[in-house]
CSV table of C-alpha atoms and ligand atoms in Angstrom, one decimal:
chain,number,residue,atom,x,y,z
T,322,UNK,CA,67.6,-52.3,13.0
T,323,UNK,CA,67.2,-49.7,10.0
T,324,UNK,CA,65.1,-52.0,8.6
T,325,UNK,CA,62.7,-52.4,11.5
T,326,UNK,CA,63.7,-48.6,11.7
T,327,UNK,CA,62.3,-47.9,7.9
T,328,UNK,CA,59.0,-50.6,8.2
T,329,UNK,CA,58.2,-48.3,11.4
T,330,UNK,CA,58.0,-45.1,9.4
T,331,UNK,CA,56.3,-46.5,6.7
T,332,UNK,CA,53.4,-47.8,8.9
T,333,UNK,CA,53.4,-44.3,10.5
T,334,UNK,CA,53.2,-42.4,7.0
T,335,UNK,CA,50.0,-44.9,5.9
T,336,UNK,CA,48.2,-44.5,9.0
T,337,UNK,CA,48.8,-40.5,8.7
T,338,UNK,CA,47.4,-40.5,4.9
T,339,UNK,CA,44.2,-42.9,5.9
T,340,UNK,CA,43.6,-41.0,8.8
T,341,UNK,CA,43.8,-37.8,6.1
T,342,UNK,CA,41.6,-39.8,3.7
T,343,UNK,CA,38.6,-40.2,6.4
T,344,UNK,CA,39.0,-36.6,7.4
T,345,UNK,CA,38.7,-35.9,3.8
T,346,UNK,CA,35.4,-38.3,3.6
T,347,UNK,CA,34.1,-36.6,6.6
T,348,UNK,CA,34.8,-33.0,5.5
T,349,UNK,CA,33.4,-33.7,1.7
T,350,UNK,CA,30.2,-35.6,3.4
T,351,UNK,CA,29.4,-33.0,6.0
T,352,UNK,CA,29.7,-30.1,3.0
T,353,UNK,CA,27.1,-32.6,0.8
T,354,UNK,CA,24.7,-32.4,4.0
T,355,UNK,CA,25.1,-28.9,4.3
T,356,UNK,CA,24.1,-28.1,0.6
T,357,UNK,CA,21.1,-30.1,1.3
T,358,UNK,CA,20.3,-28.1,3.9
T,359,UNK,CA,20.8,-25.0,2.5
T,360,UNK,CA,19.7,-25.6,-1.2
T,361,UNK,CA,17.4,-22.4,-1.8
T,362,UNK,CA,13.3,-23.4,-0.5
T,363,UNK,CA,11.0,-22.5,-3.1
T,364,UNK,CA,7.9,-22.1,-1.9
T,365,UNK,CA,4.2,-22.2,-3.4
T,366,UNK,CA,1.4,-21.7,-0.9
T,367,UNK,CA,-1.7,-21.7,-2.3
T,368,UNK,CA,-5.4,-21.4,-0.5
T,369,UNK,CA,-8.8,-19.9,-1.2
T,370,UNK,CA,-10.1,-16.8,0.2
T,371,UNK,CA,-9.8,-15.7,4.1
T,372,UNK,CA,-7.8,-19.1,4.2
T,373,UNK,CA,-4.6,-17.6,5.9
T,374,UNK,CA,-2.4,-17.6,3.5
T,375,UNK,CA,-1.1,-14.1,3.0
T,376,UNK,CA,-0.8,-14.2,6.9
T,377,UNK,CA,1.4,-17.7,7.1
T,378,UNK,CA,3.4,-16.5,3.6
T,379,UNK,CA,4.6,-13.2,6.1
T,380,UNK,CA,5.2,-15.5,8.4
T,381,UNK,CA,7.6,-17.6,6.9
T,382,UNK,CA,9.5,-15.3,5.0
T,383,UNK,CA,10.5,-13.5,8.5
T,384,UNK,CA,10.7,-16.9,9.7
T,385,UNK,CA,13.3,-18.7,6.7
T,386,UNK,CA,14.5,-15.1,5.5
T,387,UNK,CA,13.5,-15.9,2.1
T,388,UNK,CA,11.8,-13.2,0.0
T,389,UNK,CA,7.7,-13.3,-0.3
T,390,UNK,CA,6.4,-12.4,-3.6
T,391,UNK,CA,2.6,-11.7,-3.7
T,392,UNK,CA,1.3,-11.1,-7.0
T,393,UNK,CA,-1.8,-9.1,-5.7
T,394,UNK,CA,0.2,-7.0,-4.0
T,395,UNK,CA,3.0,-6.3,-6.5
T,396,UNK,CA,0.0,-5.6,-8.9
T,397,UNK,CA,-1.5,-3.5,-6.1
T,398,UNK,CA,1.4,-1.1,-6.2
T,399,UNK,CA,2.0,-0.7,-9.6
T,400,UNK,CA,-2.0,0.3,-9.9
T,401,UNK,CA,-1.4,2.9,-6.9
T,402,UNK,CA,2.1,4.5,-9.1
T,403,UNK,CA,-0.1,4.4,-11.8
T,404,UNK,CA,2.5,2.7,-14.0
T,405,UNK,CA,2.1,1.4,-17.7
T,406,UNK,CA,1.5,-1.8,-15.9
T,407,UNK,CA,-0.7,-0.8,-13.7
T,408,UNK,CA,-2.9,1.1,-15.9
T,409,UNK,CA,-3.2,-2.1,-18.0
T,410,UNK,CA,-4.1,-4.3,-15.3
T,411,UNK,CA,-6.3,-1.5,-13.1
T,412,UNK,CA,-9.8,-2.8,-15.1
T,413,UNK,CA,-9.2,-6.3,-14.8
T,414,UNK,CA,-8.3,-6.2,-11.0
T,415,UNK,CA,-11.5,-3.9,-10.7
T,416,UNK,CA,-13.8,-6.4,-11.9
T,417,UNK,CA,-11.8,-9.5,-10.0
T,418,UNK,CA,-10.4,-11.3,-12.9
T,419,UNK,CA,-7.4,-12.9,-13.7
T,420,UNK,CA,-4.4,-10.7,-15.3
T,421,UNK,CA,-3.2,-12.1,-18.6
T,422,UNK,CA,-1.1,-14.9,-18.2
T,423,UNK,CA,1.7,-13.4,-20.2
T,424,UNK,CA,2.3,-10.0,-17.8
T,425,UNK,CA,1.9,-12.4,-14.8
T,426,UNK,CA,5.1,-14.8,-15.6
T,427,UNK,CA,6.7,-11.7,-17.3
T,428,UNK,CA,6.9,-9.9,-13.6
T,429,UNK,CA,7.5,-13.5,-11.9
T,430,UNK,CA,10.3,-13.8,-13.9
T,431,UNK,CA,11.7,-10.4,-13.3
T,432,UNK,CA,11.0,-10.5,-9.5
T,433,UNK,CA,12.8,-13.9,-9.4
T,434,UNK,CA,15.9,-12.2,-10.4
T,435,UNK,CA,16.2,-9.8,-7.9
T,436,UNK,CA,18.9,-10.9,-5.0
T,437,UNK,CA,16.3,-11.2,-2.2
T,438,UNK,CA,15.6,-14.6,-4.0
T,439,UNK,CA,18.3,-16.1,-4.0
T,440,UNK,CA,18.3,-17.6,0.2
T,441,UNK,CA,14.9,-18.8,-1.4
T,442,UNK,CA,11.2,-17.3,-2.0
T,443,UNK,CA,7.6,-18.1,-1.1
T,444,UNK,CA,5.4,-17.2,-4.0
T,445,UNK,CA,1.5,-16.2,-2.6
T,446,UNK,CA,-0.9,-15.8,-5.2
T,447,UNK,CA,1.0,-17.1,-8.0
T,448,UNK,CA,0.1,-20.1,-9.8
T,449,UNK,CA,-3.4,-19.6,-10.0
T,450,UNK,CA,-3.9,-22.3,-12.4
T,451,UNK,CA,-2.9,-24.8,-14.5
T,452,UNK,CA,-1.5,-23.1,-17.4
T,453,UNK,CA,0.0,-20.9,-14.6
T,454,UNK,CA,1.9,-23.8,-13.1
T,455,UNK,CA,2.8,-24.9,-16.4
T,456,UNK,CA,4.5,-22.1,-17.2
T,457,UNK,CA,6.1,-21.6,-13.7
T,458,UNK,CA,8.1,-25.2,-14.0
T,459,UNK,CA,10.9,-24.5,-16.7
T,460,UNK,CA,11.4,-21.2,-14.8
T,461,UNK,CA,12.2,-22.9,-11.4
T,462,UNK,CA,13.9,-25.8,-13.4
T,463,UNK,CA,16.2,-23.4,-14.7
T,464,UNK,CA,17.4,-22.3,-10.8
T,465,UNK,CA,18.5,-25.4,-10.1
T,466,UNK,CA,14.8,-26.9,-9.1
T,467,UNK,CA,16.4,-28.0,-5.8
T,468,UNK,CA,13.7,-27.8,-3.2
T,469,UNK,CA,10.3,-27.0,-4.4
T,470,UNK,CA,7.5,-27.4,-2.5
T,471,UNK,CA,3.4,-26.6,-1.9
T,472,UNK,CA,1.6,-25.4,0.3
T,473,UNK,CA,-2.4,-26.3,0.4
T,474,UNK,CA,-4.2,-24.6,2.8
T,475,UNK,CA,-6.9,-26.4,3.5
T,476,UNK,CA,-10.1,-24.7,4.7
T,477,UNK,CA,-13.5,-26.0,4.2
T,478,UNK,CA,-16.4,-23.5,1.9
T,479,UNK,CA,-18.0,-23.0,5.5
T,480,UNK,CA,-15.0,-22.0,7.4
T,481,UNK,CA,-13.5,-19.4,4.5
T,482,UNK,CA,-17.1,-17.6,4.4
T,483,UNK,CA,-17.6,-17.5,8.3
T,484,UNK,CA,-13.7,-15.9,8.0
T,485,UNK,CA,-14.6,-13.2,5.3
T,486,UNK,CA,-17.6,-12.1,6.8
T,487,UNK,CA,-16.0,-11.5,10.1
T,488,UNK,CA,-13.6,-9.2,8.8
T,489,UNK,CA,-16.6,-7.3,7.9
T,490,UNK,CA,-14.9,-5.1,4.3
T,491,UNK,CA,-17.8,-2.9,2.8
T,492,UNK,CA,-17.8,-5.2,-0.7
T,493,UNK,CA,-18.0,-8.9,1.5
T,494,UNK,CA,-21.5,-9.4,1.4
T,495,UNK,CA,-22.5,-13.1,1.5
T,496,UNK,CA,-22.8,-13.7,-2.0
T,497,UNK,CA,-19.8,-11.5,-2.7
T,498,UNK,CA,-18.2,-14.5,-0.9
T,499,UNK,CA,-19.4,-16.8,-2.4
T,500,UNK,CA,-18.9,-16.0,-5.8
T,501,UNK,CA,-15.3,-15.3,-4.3
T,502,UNK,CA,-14.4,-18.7,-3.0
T,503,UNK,CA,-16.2,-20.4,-6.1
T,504,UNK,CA,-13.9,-18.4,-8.3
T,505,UNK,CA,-10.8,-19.7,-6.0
T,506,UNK,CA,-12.3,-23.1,-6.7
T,507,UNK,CA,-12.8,-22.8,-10.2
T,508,UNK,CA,-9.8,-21.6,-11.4
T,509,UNK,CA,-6.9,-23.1,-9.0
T,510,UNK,CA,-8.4,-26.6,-8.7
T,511,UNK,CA,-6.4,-27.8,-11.9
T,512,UNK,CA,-3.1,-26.3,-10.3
T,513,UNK,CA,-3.8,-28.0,-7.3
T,514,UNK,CA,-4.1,-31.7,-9.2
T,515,UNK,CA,-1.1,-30.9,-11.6
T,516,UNK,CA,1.0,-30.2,-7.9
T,517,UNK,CA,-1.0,-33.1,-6.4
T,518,UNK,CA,0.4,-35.6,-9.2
T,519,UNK,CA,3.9,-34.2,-9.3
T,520,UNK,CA,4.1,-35.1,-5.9
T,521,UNK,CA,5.5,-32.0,-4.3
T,522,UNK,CA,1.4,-31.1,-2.6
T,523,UNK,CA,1.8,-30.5,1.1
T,524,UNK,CA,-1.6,-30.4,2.4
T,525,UNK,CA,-2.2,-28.5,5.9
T,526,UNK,CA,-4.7,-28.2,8.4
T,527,UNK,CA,-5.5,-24.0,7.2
T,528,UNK,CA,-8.8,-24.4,9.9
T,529,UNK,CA,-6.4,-24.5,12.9
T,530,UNK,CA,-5.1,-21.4,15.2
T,531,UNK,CA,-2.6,-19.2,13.4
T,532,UNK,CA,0.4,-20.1,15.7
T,533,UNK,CA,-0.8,-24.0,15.0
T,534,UNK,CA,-0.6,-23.8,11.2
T,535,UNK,CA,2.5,-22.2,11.4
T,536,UNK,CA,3.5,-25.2,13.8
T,537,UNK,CA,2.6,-27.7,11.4
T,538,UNK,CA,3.9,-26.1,8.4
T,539,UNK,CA,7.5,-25.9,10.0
T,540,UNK,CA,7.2,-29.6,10.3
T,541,UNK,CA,6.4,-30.3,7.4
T,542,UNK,CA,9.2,-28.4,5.7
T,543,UNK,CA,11.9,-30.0,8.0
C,1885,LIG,P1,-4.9,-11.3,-4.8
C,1885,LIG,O1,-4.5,-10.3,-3.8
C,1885,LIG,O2,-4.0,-12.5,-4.8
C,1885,LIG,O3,-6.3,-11.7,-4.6
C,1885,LIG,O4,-4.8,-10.7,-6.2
C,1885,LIG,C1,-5.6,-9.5,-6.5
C,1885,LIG,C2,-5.8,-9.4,-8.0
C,1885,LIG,O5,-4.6,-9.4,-8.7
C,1885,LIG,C3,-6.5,-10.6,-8.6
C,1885,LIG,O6,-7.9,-10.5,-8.5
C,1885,LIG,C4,-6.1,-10.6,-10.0
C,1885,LIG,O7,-6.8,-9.6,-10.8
C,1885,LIG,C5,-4.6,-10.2,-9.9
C,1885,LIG,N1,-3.7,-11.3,-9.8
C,1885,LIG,C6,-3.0,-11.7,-8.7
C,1885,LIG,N2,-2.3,-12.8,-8.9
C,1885,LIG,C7,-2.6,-13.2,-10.1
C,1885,LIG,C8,-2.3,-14.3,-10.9
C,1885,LIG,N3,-1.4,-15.3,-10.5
C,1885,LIG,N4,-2.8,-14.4,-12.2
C,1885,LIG,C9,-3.7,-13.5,-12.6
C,1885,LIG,N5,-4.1,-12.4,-11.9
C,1885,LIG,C10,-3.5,-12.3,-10.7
């Protein structure tokens, strides 16, 4: 009887301690999928001129609550405060060309630091080209490199012109434009490849309505 007694608590204790085990399992597998899930996005979203881009970026920062960094308009400010840095950069911006490489990852890298980056960013603007996204890969390597993705936007030459000459701005004449989306093409199409080839290129329908871009680029990021 104490034996039978004994063999009965035995089974009892090894059925608690497996049942303990597979909670255990569960508990450690369901925190993996959460990390997955919440692993900081960091996001590229790169298109050409009147493409939609600065209007999607907005979008999905309100959207993911992760912080948008735009390059132009960081750059923007510091011109209007009239800081060191924006003195520097005032004539180049003027006359449409690229900032030096060097103060362009040297403010990334600084913005990147602040807090509102750490749920995750969406960088607009920034890499503009190969060298650019070069440099931008140790730097997102070093966070952990968890989730990064890009954004293409595509929009066909046609569609981008008819954009920017429907918002009408004083200095968007026609071949203001087109010496604009030629630049876009010119200088990003490298960065574009180097993404393509790493495998991490999204491309998206940009010539869709807004609320259907944004559709499709939620899909693609689930
Ligand atoms: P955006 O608003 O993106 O068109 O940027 C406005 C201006 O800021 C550009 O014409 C450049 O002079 C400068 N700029 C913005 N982003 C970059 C970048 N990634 N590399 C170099 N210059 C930049």
């Amino acid at each position: 009887m104490k034996l039978l007694n004994l063999l009965a608590i035995a089974c009892f204790a090894l059925l608690l301690s497996c049942q303990q085990a597979d909670h255990e399992k569960g508990t450690a597998e369901a925190a993996k999928a959460e990390m997955t899930v919440k692993a900081p996005l960091q996001l590229i979203i790169i298109g050409g001129p009147g493409a939609g881009k600065g209007t999607q970026a907005r979008r999905i920062k309100d959207a993911y609550g992760i912080a948008h960094i735009s390059t132009g308009a960081i750059l923007r400010q510091e011109v209007a405060d009239s800081t060191e840095l924006g003195m520097k950069v005032q004539e180049v911006m003027a006359r449409g060309d690229l900032v030096a490489d060097d103060i362009i990852l040297n403010l990334i890298e600084k913005r990147l630091k602040q807090p509102d980056c750490d749920p995750g960013f969406i960088l607009d603007g920034f890499p503009r080209t190969l060298e650019q996204a070069q440099s931008l890969a140790p730097i997102l390597q070093r966070r952990g490199n968890a989730n990064i993705k890009v954004l293409l936007l595509e929009v066909s030459d046609e569609e981008m012109e008819k954009r920017l000459l429907g918002r009408g701005r004083a200095d968007d004449t026609a071949e203001t434009i087109k010496n604009r989306i030629a630049k876009f093409h010119r200088e990003t199409s490298q960065a574009i490849n180097y993404y393509q080839q790493s495998g991490i290129l999204i491309r998206v329908n940009g010539e869709q309505s807004i609320e259907d871009v944004a559709a499709e680029i939620d899909t693609v990021l689930k």
